[in-house]
Amino acid sequence: MGERSFFTLDESGAYIPTRYARSAWSETMVNGPAVVVASARALEAEHGAEGFQPARLTVDLFAPVRTEPLVAVTEEVRAGNRIRVADVRMLQEGKLVARGTLVQLRRGEQPPGNVWRSGRRVGAPPEADPHENRPGSNVFFGSGDEGEAWSRDMSAHQNDQRKRFWLHPLDVVAGEDATPFQRAVTLAESTSLMSHWGDEGIGFINADLTVALARLPRSGDIGIEADEHLSDAGVAVGSASLFDRDGVFGTGTVVAVSNAGRQIDFTRRRAGTEDSGSIGSNEAATRV
């Protein structure tokens, strides 16, 4: 099957992991992006409300998710006029492996007046084709303070510099285009990769993701850039900004724990292709 998606669905609606859902930490585990975006899809499909902005999604990743059927069970917590809240539980063989909460806020008129803004300028890699919309396409990596320093070779950016990542995220399930919300959540999970990846690889595994969105992405391909890394005694906090071709639209935050005994060295996973339509061995970036 040529489609690039994290899952297929069985007759019951359970998520069946594809090879793209396998984790870089272990071939028998599902990666973080797949788990969080399956949670997002379930919540959006069952509790998304017209006129409301999916403003915050928090997913706790507290147990290994195996490459076996994954079941999402959702529950409405509050259906208010301005704030709506829903929860999801992700189960394998009846065992809780992750849980999430979606907060939606009603869209409306912007308040009057001027507010301080950072004026931060970020943009797509110059070589990213704006007409290329295939899942897994337009894969670029960057590092350093200059946003124009992009390349397709992930291993070339294994250093102690600020990291950035740009791509068209994978679909959640085969045969179904990912929504803008789902694409934002998928890339937001790379907050851990962007903020915790150093000159010897990545040795932290995130225990959660919180993505906050002022708006949904407007382009199919989107980017993420590290904002901060804090760590001590094997516990880390990472933050990053999400941006599209129009600028920054949201943020990601994670907490993480040391996994130094299984450090991932991306210089050992060099790109096997320069084809802009193929993830190649850079697929590892979507699997942490």
PDB file of C-alpha atoms in Angstrom:
ATOM      1  CA  MET A   1       0.000   0.000   0.000  1.00  0.00           C
ATOM      2  CA  GLY A   2       1.510   3.298  -1.100  1.00  0.00           C
ATOM      3  CA  GLU A   3      -0.435   5.606   1.223  1.00  0.00           C
ATOM      4  CA  ARG A   4       1.549   7.272   3.971  1.00  0.00           C
ATOM      5  CA  SER A   5      -0.591   7.013   7.096  1.00  0.00           C
ATOM      6  CA  PHE A   6      -0.036   5.965  10.683  1.00  0.00           C
ATOM      7  CA  PHE A   7      -3.015   3.596  10.830  1.00  0.00           C
ATOM      8  CA  THR A   8      -5.700   1.662   9.036  1.00  0.00           C
ATOM      9  CA  LEU A   9      -9.060   1.021  10.705  1.00  0.00           C
ATOM     10  CA  ASP A  10     -10.576  -2.391  11.344  1.00  0.00           C
ATOM     11  CA  GLU A  11     -14.310  -3.147  11.233  1.00  0.00           C
ATOM     12  CA  SER A  12     -14.746  -2.049  14.866  1.00  0.00           C
ATOM     13  CA  GLY A  13     -13.024   1.306  14.268  1.00  0.00           C
ATOM     14  CA  ALA A  14      -9.855   0.320  16.151  1.00  0.00           C
ATOM     15  CA  TYR A  15      -6.584   1.827  14.923  1.00  0.00           C
ATOM     16  CA  ILE A  16      -4.253  -0.734  13.339  1.00  0.00           C
ATOM     17  CA  PRO A  17      -0.651   0.596  13.197  1.00  0.00           C
ATOM     18  CA  THR A  18       1.181   0.689   9.862  1.00  0.00           C
ATOM     19  CA  ARG A  19       4.959   0.680   9.522  1.00  0.00           C
ATOM     20  CA  TYR A  20       4.901   4.481   9.741  1.00  0.00           C
ATOM     21  CA  ALA A  21       3.572   4.174  13.299  1.00  0.00           C
ATOM     22  CA  ARG A  22       6.578   2.207  14.531  1.00  0.00           C
ATOM     23  CA  SER A  23       8.785   3.954  17.060  1.00  0.00           C
ATOM     24  CA  ALA A  24      12.458   4.714  16.587  1.00  0.00           C
ATOM     25  CA  TRP A  25      12.969   3.504  20.159  1.00  0.00           C
ATOM     26  CA  SER A  26      11.547   0.037  19.379  1.00  0.00           C
ATOM     27  CA  GLU A  27      10.049  -1.666  16.310  1.00  0.00           C
ATOM     28  CA  THR A  28       7.370  -3.225  18.550  1.00  0.00           C
ATOM     29  CA  MET A  29       6.158   0.133  19.880  1.00  0.00           C
ATOM     30  CA  VAL A  30       4.014   2.898  18.365  1.00  0.00           C
ATOM     31  CA  ASN A  31       5.627   6.322  18.080  1.00  0.00           C
ATOM     32  CA  GLY A  32       4.458   9.447  19.888  1.00  0.00           C
ATOM     33  CA  PRO A  33       3.120  11.346  16.843  1.00  0.00           C
ATOM     34  CA  ALA A  34       0.873   8.401  15.949  1.00  0.00           C
ATOM     35  CA  VAL A  35      -0.587   8.087  19.452  1.00  0.00           C
ATOM     36  CA  VAL A  36      -1.282  11.791  19.924  1.00  0.00           C
ATOM     37  CA  VAL A  37      -2.831  12.264  16.481  1.00  0.00           C
ATOM     38  CA  ALA A  38      -5.061   9.192  16.881  1.00  0.00           C
ATOM     39  CA  SER A  39      -6.276  10.824  20.099  1.00  0.00           C
ATOM     40  CA  ALA A  40      -6.800  14.107  18.252  1.00  0.00           C
ATOM     41  CA  ARG A  41      -8.714  12.441  15.425  1.00  0.00           C
ATOM     42  CA  ALA A  42     -11.078  10.663  17.822  1.00  0.00           C
ATOM     43  CA  LEU A  43     -11.791  13.844  19.753  1.00  0.00           C
ATOM     44  CA  GLU A  44     -12.242  15.965  16.629  1.00  0.00           C
ATOM     45  CA  ALA A  45     -14.498  13.412  14.938  1.00  0.00           C
ATOM     46  CA  GLU A  46     -16.749  12.849  17.949  1.00  0.00           C
ATOM     47  CA  HIS A  47     -16.691  16.240  19.701  1.00  0.00           C
ATOM     48  CA  GLY A  48     -15.504  18.859  17.206  1.00  0.00           C
ATOM     49  CA  ALA A  49     -17.955  21.772  17.088  1.00  0.00           C
ATOM     50  CA  GLU A  50     -18.580  24.254  14.288  1.00  0.00           C
ATOM     51  CA  GLY A  51     -17.506  27.782  15.199  1.00  0.00           C
ATOM     52  CA  PHE A  52     -15.101  26.521  17.861  1.00  0.00           C
ATOM     53  CA  GLN A  53     -11.305  26.571  17.715  1.00  0.00           C
ATOM     54  CA  PRO A  54      -9.471  23.460  18.972  1.00  0.00           C
ATOM     55  CA  ALA A  55      -7.322  25.579  21.263  1.00  0.00           C
ATOM     56  CA  ARG A  56      -5.524  23.091  23.499  1.00  0.00           C
ATOM     57  CA  LEU A  57      -4.872  19.381  23.357  1.00  0.00           C
ATOM     58  CA  THR A  58      -2.954  17.617  26.121  1.00  0.00           C
ATOM     59  CA  VAL A  59      -2.095  13.939  25.764  1.00  0.00           C
ATOM     60  CA  ASP A  60      -0.389  11.953  28.529  1.00  0.00           C
ATOM     61  CA  LEU A  61       1.841   9.149  27.230  1.00  0.00           C
ATOM     62  CA  PHE A  62       2.394   7.003  30.290  1.00  0.00           C
ATOM     63  CA  ALA A  63       2.591   3.414  29.031  1.00  0.00           C
ATOM     64  CA  PRO A  64       4.206   1.682  26.053  1.00  0.00           C
ATOM     65  CA  VAL A  65       1.840   1.506  23.082  1.00  0.00           C
ATOM     66  CA  ARG A  66       2.470  -1.706  21.163  1.00  0.00           C
ATOM     67  CA  THR A  67       2.036  -2.236  17.417  1.00  0.00           C
ATOM     68  CA  GLU A  68      -1.348  -3.806  18.077  1.00  0.00           C
ATOM     69  CA  PRO A  69      -4.945  -2.519  17.762  1.00  0.00           C
ATOM     70  CA  LEU A  70      -5.516   0.750  19.610  1.00  0.00           C
ATOM     71  CA  VAL A  71      -9.013   1.746  20.743  1.00  0.00           C
ATOM     72  CA  ALA A  72     -10.149   5.312  21.434  1.00  0.00           C
ATOM     73  CA  VAL A  73     -13.001   5.949  23.884  1.00  0.00           C
ATOM     74  CA  THR A  74     -14.168   9.566  24.197  1.00  0.00           C
ATOM     75  CA  GLU A  75     -16.375  11.408  26.674  1.00  0.00           C
ATOM     76  CA  GLU A  76     -17.855  14.900  26.663  1.00  0.00           C
ATOM     77  CA  VAL A  77     -16.906  16.796  29.826  1.00  0.00           C
ATOM     78  CA  ARG A  78     -18.502  20.176  29.130  1.00  0.00           C
ATOM     79  CA  ALA A  79     -20.486  21.623  26.229  1.00  0.00           C
ATOM     80  CA  GLY A  80     -20.630  25.324  27.079  1.00  0.00           C
ATOM     81  CA  ASN A  81     -21.434  28.316  24.908  1.00  0.00           C
ATOM     82  CA  ARG A  82     -17.811  29.509  24.831  1.00  0.00           C
ATOM     83  CA  ILE A  83     -15.783  26.572  26.148  1.00  0.00           C
ATOM     84  CA  ARG A  84     -16.153  22.908  25.256  1.00  0.00           C
ATOM     85  CA  VAL A  85     -14.090  20.109  26.825  1.00  0.00           C
ATOM     86  CA  ALA A  86     -13.833  16.415  25.922  1.00  0.00           C
ATOM     87  CA  ASP A  87     -11.607  13.559  27.085  1.00  0.00           C
ATOM     88  CA  VAL A  88     -10.252  10.494  25.320  1.00  0.00           C
ATOM     89  CA  ARG A  89      -8.865   7.245  26.680  1.00  0.00           C
ATOM     90  CA  MET A  90      -6.587   5.156  24.466  1.00  0.00           C
ATOM     91  CA  LEU A  91      -6.799   1.436  25.229  1.00  0.00           C
ATOM     92  CA  GLN A  92      -4.990  -1.745  24.233  1.00  0.00           C
ATOM     93  CA  GLU A  93      -6.614  -5.005  25.347  1.00  0.00           C
ATOM     94  CA  GLY A  94      -8.632  -2.960  27.834  1.00  0.00           C
ATOM     95  CA  LYS A  95      -5.537  -1.384  29.390  1.00  0.00           C
ATOM     96  CA  LEU A  96      -5.202   2.402  29.506  1.00  0.00           C
ATOM     97  CA  VAL A  97      -2.014   3.435  27.661  1.00  0.00           C
ATOM     98  CA  ALA A  98      -2.664   7.160  27.061  1.00  0.00           C
ATOM     99  CA  ARG A  99      -5.303   9.771  27.769  1.00  0.00           C
ATOM    100  CA  GLY A 100      -6.063  13.211  26.396  1.00  0.00           C
ATOM    101  CA  THR A 101      -8.144  16.345  26.876  1.00  0.00           C
ATOM    102  CA  LEU A 102      -9.305  18.706  24.149  1.00  0.00           C
ATOM    103  CA  VAL A 103     -10.373  22.270  24.961  1.00  0.00           C
ATOM    104  CA  GLN A 104     -12.281  24.150  22.264  1.00  0.00           C
ATOM    105  CA  LEU A 105     -12.994  27.884  22.393  1.00  0.00           C
ATOM    106  CA  ARG A 106     -15.621  29.777  20.429  1.00  0.00           C
ATOM    107  CA  ARG A 107     -14.169  31.956  17.691  1.00  0.00           C
ATOM    108  CA  GLY A 108     -15.234  35.585  17.708  1.00  0.00           C
ATOM    109  CA  GLU A 109     -14.257  39.216  17.253  1.00  0.00           C
ATOM    110  CA  GLN A 110     -10.730  40.336  18.110  1.00  0.00           C
ATOM    111  CA  PRO A 111     -10.630  42.833  21.040  1.00  0.00           C
ATOM    112  CA  PRO A 112      -9.572  46.388  20.150  1.00  0.00           C
ATOM    113  CA  GLY A 113      -6.118  47.801  20.829  1.00  0.00           C
ATOM    114  CA  ASN A 114      -2.509  46.774  20.283  1.00  0.00           C
ATOM    115  CA  VAL A 115      -0.702  44.022  22.163  1.00  0.00           C
ATOM    116  CA  TRP A 116       3.058  43.398  22.329  1.00  0.00           C
ATOM    117  CA  ARG A 117       4.253  40.734  19.929  1.00  0.00           C
ATOM    118  CA  SER A 118       7.725  39.300  19.540  1.00  0.00           C
ATOM    119  CA  GLY A 119       7.870  40.101  15.843  1.00  0.00           C
ATOM    120  CA  ARG A 120       9.416  36.703  15.262  1.00  0.00           C
ATOM    121  CA  ARG A 121       9.926  35.865  11.600  1.00  0.00           C
ATOM    122  CA  VAL A 122       9.896  32.273  10.405  1.00  0.00           C
ATOM    123  CA  GLY A 123       9.136  30.800   7.032  1.00  0.00           C
ATOM    124  CA  ALA A 124       9.151  27.755   4.811  1.00  0.00           C
ATOM    125  CA  PRO A 125      12.416  26.441   3.364  1.00  0.00           C
ATOM    126  CA  PRO A 126      13.002  28.174   0.002  1.00  0.00           C
ATOM    127  CA  GLU A 127      13.148  24.783  -1.754  1.00  0.00           C
ATOM    128  CA  ALA A 128       9.853  23.502  -0.310  1.00  0.00           C
ATOM    129  CA  ASP A 129       7.407  23.214  -3.206  1.00  0.00           C
ATOM    130  CA  PRO A 130       4.137  24.981  -2.246  1.00  0.00           C
ATOM    131  CA  HIS A 131       2.257  22.783  -4.741  1.00  0.00           C
ATOM    132  CA  GLU A 132       3.512  19.506  -3.255  1.00  0.00           C
ATOM    133  CA  ASN A 133       0.832  18.211  -0.885  1.00  0.00           C
ATOM    134  CA  ARG A 134       1.554  14.515  -0.538  1.00  0.00           C
ATOM    135  CA  PRO A 135       1.794  13.244   3.064  1.00  0.00           C
ATOM    136  CA  GLY A 136       5.446  12.858   3.972  1.00  0.00           C
ATOM    137  CA  SER A 137       6.648  15.301   1.313  1.00  0.00           C
ATOM    138  CA  ASN A 138       8.662  18.537   1.612  1.00  0.00           C
ATOM    139  CA  VAL A 139      10.893  17.113   4.348  1.00  0.00           C
ATOM    140  CA  PHE A 140      13.538  19.611   5.485  1.00  0.00           C
ATOM    141  CA  PHE A 141      15.648  20.016   8.620  1.00  0.00           C
ATOM    142  CA  GLY A 142      17.392  23.103   9.928  1.00  0.00           C
ATOM    143  CA  SER A 143      19.669  24.135  12.755  1.00  0.00           C
ATOM    144  CA  GLY A 144      21.358  27.291  14.025  1.00  0.00           C
ATOM    145  CA  ASP A 145      20.030  30.812  14.374  1.00  0.00           C
ATOM    146  CA  GLU A 146      19.511  31.432  10.656  1.00  0.00           C
ATOM    147  CA  GLY A 147      16.103  30.187   9.572  1.00  0.00           C
ATOM    148  CA  GLU A 148      17.300  29.820   5.992  1.00  0.00           C
ATOM    149  CA  ALA A 149      19.793  27.058   6.918  1.00  0.00           C
ATOM    150  CA  TRP A 150      17.747  24.084   5.685  1.00  0.00           C
ATOM    151  CA  SER A 151      18.666  20.739   4.097  1.00  0.00           C
ATOM    152  CA  ARG A 152      17.136  17.321   3.519  1.00  0.00           C
ATOM    153  CA  ASP A 153      19.837  15.481   5.453  1.00  0.00           C
ATOM    154  CA  MET A 154      18.660  15.052   9.038  1.00  0.00           C
ATOM    155  CA  SER A 155      22.037  13.791  10.231  1.00  0.00           C
ATOM    156  CA  ALA A 156      23.736  17.016   9.093  1.00  0.00           C
ATOM    157  CA  HIS A 157      21.886  18.863  11.866  1.00  0.00           C
ATOM    158  CA  GLN A 158      22.960  16.707  14.795  1.00  0.00           C
ATOM    159  CA  ASN A 159      24.609  19.488  16.782  1.00  0.00           C
ATOM    160  CA  ASP A 160      23.977  21.690  19.813  1.00  0.00           C
ATOM    161  CA  GLN A 161      22.207  24.378  17.775  1.00  0.00           C
ATOM    162  CA  ARG A 162      18.556  25.414  17.654  1.00  0.00           C
ATOM    163  CA  LYS A 163      16.542  22.898  15.602  1.00  0.00           C
ATOM    164  CA  ARG A 164      13.706  23.253  13.101  1.00  0.00           C
ATOM    165  CA  PHE A 165      11.719  20.785  11.006  1.00  0.00           C
ATOM    166  CA  TRP A 166       9.381  21.246   8.015  1.00  0.00           C
ATOM    167  CA  LEU A 167       7.157  18.715   6.229  1.00  0.00           C
ATOM    168  CA  HIS A 168       3.656  17.770   5.138  1.00  0.00           C
ATOM    169  CA  PRO A 169       2.634  15.470   8.028  1.00  0.00           C
ATOM    170  CA  LEU A 170       1.362  11.955   7.429  1.00  0.00           C
ATOM    171  CA  ASP A 171      -2.343  11.149   7.338  1.00  0.00           C
ATOM    172  CA  VAL A 172      -3.805   9.549  10.449  1.00  0.00           C
ATOM    173  CA  VAL A 173      -5.691   6.736   8.713  1.00  0.00           C
ATOM    174  CA  ALA A 174      -5.387   5.365   5.196  1.00  0.00           C
ATOM    175  CA  GLY A 175      -7.788   6.800   2.650  1.00  0.00           C
ATOM    176  CA  GLU A 176      -8.631   9.861   4.748  1.00  0.00           C
ATOM    177  CA  ASP A 177      -6.881  13.221   4.391  1.00  0.00           C
ATOM    178  CA  ALA A 178      -5.601  14.591   7.687  1.00  0.00           C
ATOM    179  CA  THR A 179      -7.408  17.733   8.830  1.00  0.00           C
ATOM    180  CA  PRO A 180      -5.462  20.924   9.609  1.00  0.00           C
ATOM    181  CA  PHE A 181      -5.900  20.202  13.338  1.00  0.00           C
ATOM    182  CA  GLN A 182      -4.527  16.687  12.927  1.00  0.00           C
ATOM    183  CA  ARG A 183      -1.529  17.898  10.926  1.00  0.00           C
ATOM    184  CA  ALA A 184      -0.758  20.501  13.595  1.00  0.00           C
ATOM    185  CA  VAL A 185      -0.914  17.899  16.372  1.00  0.00           C
ATOM    186  CA  THR A 186       1.297  15.455  14.485  1.00  0.00           C
ATOM    187  CA  LEU A 187       4.047  18.005  14.011  1.00  0.00           C
ATOM    188  CA  ALA A 188       3.642  19.426  17.526  1.00  0.00           C
ATOM    189  CA  GLU A 189       4.722  16.062  18.920  1.00  0.00           C
ATOM    190  CA  SER A 190       8.132  16.811  17.394  1.00  0.00           C
ATOM    191  CA  THR A 191       8.526  19.419  20.151  1.00  0.00           C
ATOM    192  CA  SER A 192      10.458  16.731  22.016  1.00  0.00           C
ATOM    193  CA  LEU A 193      12.699  16.006  19.030  1.00  0.00           C
ATOM    194  CA  MET A 194      13.374  19.694  18.338  1.00  0.00           C
ATOM    195  CA  SER A 195      14.058  20.710  21.931  1.00  0.00           C
ATOM    196  CA  HIS A 196      15.906  17.616  23.225  1.00  0.00           C
ATOM    197  CA  TRP A 197      18.041  16.660  20.201  1.00  0.00           C
ATOM    198  CA  GLY A 198      21.714  17.430  20.802  1.00  0.00           C
ATOM    199  CA  ASP A 199      25.133  16.774  19.289  1.00  0.00           C
ATOM    200  CA  GLU A 200      25.078  13.094  20.335  1.00  0.00           C
ATOM    201  CA  GLY A 201      21.460  12.404  19.378  1.00  0.00           C
ATOM    202  CA  ILE A 202      18.315  12.351  21.466  1.00  0.00           C
ATOM    203  CA  GLY A 203      18.263  10.724  24.901  1.00  0.00           C
ATOM    204  CA  PHE A 204      14.962  11.994  26.328  1.00  0.00           C
ATOM    205  CA  ILE A 205      11.559  10.404  25.735  1.00  0.00           C
ATOM    206  CA  ASN A 206       8.544  12.647  26.265  1.00  0.00           C
ATOM    207  CA  ALA A 207       5.814  11.695  28.718  1.00  0.00           C
ATOM    208  CA  ASP A 208       3.213  14.058  27.279  1.00  0.00           C
ATOM    209  CA  LEU A 209       2.381  16.720  24.720  1.00  0.00           C
ATOM    210  CA  THR A 210       0.457  19.952  25.087  1.00  0.00           C
ATOM    211  CA  VAL A 211      -0.288  21.798  21.864  1.00  0.00           C
ATOM    212  CA  ALA A 212      -1.940  25.239  21.993  1.00  0.00           C
ATOM    213  CA  LEU A 213      -3.358  26.744  18.804  1.00  0.00           C
ATOM    214  CA  ALA A 214      -4.428  30.333  18.190  1.00  0.00           C
ATOM    215  CA  ARG A 215      -5.541  29.242  14.715  1.00  0.00           C
ATOM    216  CA  LEU A 216      -5.304  26.229  12.439  1.00  0.00           C
ATOM    217  CA  PRO A 217      -2.509  25.918   9.860  1.00  0.00           C
ATOM    218  CA  ARG A 218      -3.355  27.290   6.422  1.00  0.00           C
ATOM    219  CA  SER A 219      -0.767  25.414   4.371  1.00  0.00           C
ATOM    220  CA  GLY A 220      -0.459  21.664   3.926  1.00  0.00           C
ATOM    221  CA  ASP A 221       3.227  21.655   4.828  1.00  0.00           C
ATOM    222  CA  ILE A 222       4.117  23.212   8.167  1.00  0.00           C
ATOM    223  CA  GLY A 223       7.121  23.767  10.425  1.00  0.00           C
ATOM    224  CA  ILE A 224       8.264  23.602  14.022  1.00  0.00           C
ATOM    225  CA  GLU A 225      11.198  25.384  15.652  1.00  0.00           C
ATOM    226  CA  ALA A 226      12.649  24.839  19.127  1.00  0.00           C
ATOM    227  CA  ASP A 227      12.167  27.593  21.695  1.00  0.00           C
ATOM    228  CA  GLU A 228      13.783  26.150  24.829  1.00  0.00           C
ATOM    229  CA  HIS A 229      15.348  23.095  26.430  1.00  0.00           C
ATOM    230  CA  LEU A 230      15.598  22.795  30.224  1.00  0.00           C
ATOM    231  CA  SER A 231      16.871  19.693  31.980  1.00  0.00           C
ATOM    232  CA  ASP A 232      18.378  18.482  35.245  1.00  0.00           C
ATOM    233  CA  ALA A 233      18.923  15.024  36.752  1.00  0.00           C
ATOM    234  CA  GLY A 234      17.316  13.313  33.779  1.00  0.00           C
ATOM    235  CA  VAL A 235      14.088  15.365  33.709  1.00  0.00           C
ATOM    236  CA  ALA A 236      13.504  17.806  30.862  1.00  0.00           C
ATOM    237  CA  VAL A 237      11.057  20.438  29.652  1.00  0.00           C
ATOM    238  CA  GLY A 238      10.919  21.421  25.991  1.00  0.00           C
ATOM    239  CA  SER A 239       8.972  24.060  24.088  1.00  0.00           C
ATOM    240  CA  ALA A 240       8.624  24.943  20.417  1.00  0.00           C
ATOM    241  CA  SER A 241       6.669  27.140  18.001  1.00  0.00           C
ATOM    242  CA  LEU A 242       4.517  25.871  15.148  1.00  0.00           C
ATOM    243  CA  PHE A 243       4.388  27.865  11.915  1.00  0.00           C
ATOM    244  CA  ASP A 244       3.034  27.675   8.387  1.00  0.00           C
ATOM    245  CA  ARG A 245       3.643  29.762   5.287  1.00  0.00           C
ATOM    246  CA  ASP A 246       1.831  32.685   6.974  1.00  0.00           C
ATOM    247  CA  GLY A 247       3.755  32.597  10.269  1.00  0.00           C
ATOM    248  CA  VAL A 248       3.494  31.230  13.810  1.00  0.00           C
ATOM    249  CA  PHE A 249       0.096  29.786  14.763  1.00  0.00           C
ATOM    250  CA  GLY A 250       0.710  27.754  17.923  1.00  0.00           C
ATOM    251  CA  THR A 251       3.079  26.230  20.454  1.00  0.00           C
ATOM    252  CA  GLY A 252       4.062  22.810  21.755  1.00  0.00           C
ATOM    253  CA  THR A 253       5.293  21.887  25.239  1.00  0.00           C
ATOM    254  CA  VAL A 254       6.523  18.549  26.559  1.00  0.00           C
ATOM    255  CA  VAL A 255       8.022  17.067  29.685  1.00  0.00           C
ATOM    256  CA  ALA A 256      10.480  14.217  29.191  1.00  0.00           C
ATOM    257  CA  VAL A 257      12.518  11.657  31.082  1.00  0.00           C
ATOM    258  CA  SER A 258      16.016  10.395  30.351  1.00  0.00           C
ATOM    259  CA  ASN A 259      16.330   7.352  28.107  1.00  0.00           C
ATOM    260  CA  ALA A 260      20.112   7.653  27.842  1.00  0.00           C
ATOM    261  CA  GLY A 261      20.649   3.909  27.729  1.00  0.00           C
ATOM    262  CA  ARG A 262      18.860   3.842  24.357  1.00  0.00           C
ATOM    263  CA  GLN A 263      20.082   7.145  22.893  1.00  0.00           C
ATOM    264  CA  ILE A 264      19.145   7.588  19.221  1.00  0.00           C
ATOM    265  CA  ASP A 265      22.051   8.759  17.069  1.00  0.00           C
ATOM    266  CA  PHE A 266      20.682  10.191  13.823  1.00  0.00           C
ATOM    267  CA  THR A 267      24.111  10.262  12.177  1.00  0.00           C
ATOM    268  CA  ARG A 268      23.673   6.484  11.902  1.00  0.00           C
ATOM    269  CA  ARG A 269      20.406   6.992  10.013  1.00  0.00           C
ATOM    270  CA  ARG A 270      21.642   8.992   7.036  1.00  0.00           C
ATOM    271  CA  ALA A 271      19.216   9.851   4.293  1.00  0.00           C
ATOM    272  CA  GLY A 272      18.981   7.162   1.652  1.00  0.00           C
ATOM    273  CA  THR A 273      17.248   9.324  -0.958  1.00  0.00           C
ATOM    274  CA  GLU A 274      17.000  12.912  -2.119  1.00  0.00           C
ATOM    275  CA  ASP A 275      13.531  12.415  -3.624  1.00  0.00           C
ATOM    276  CA  SER A 276      11.340  15.245  -2.299  1.00  0.00           C
ATOM    277  CA  GLY A 277       8.326  12.947  -2.376  1.00  0.00           C
ATOM    278  CA  SER A 278       9.892  10.280  -0.179  1.00  0.00           C
ATOM    279  CA  ILE A 279      10.616  10.223   3.513  1.00  0.00           C
ATOM    280  CA  GLY A 280      13.424   7.706   2.999  1.00  0.00           C
ATOM    281  CA  SER A 281      15.498   7.000   6.110  1.00  0.00           C
ATOM    282  CA  ASN A 282      14.533  10.489   7.372  1.00  0.00           C
ATOM    283  CA  GLU A 283      11.311   8.698   8.322  1.00  0.00           C
ATOM    284  CA  ALA A 284      13.045   8.409  11.706  1.00  0.00           C
ATOM    285  CA  ALA A 285      12.115  12.027  12.372  1.00  0.00           C
ATOM    286  CA  THR A 286       8.423  11.114  12.421  1.00  0.00           C
ATOM    287  CA  ARG A 287       8.994   8.104  14.666  1.00  0.00           C
ATOM    288  CA  VAL A 288      10.547   9.464  17.860  1.00  0.00           C
TER     289      VAL A 288
END
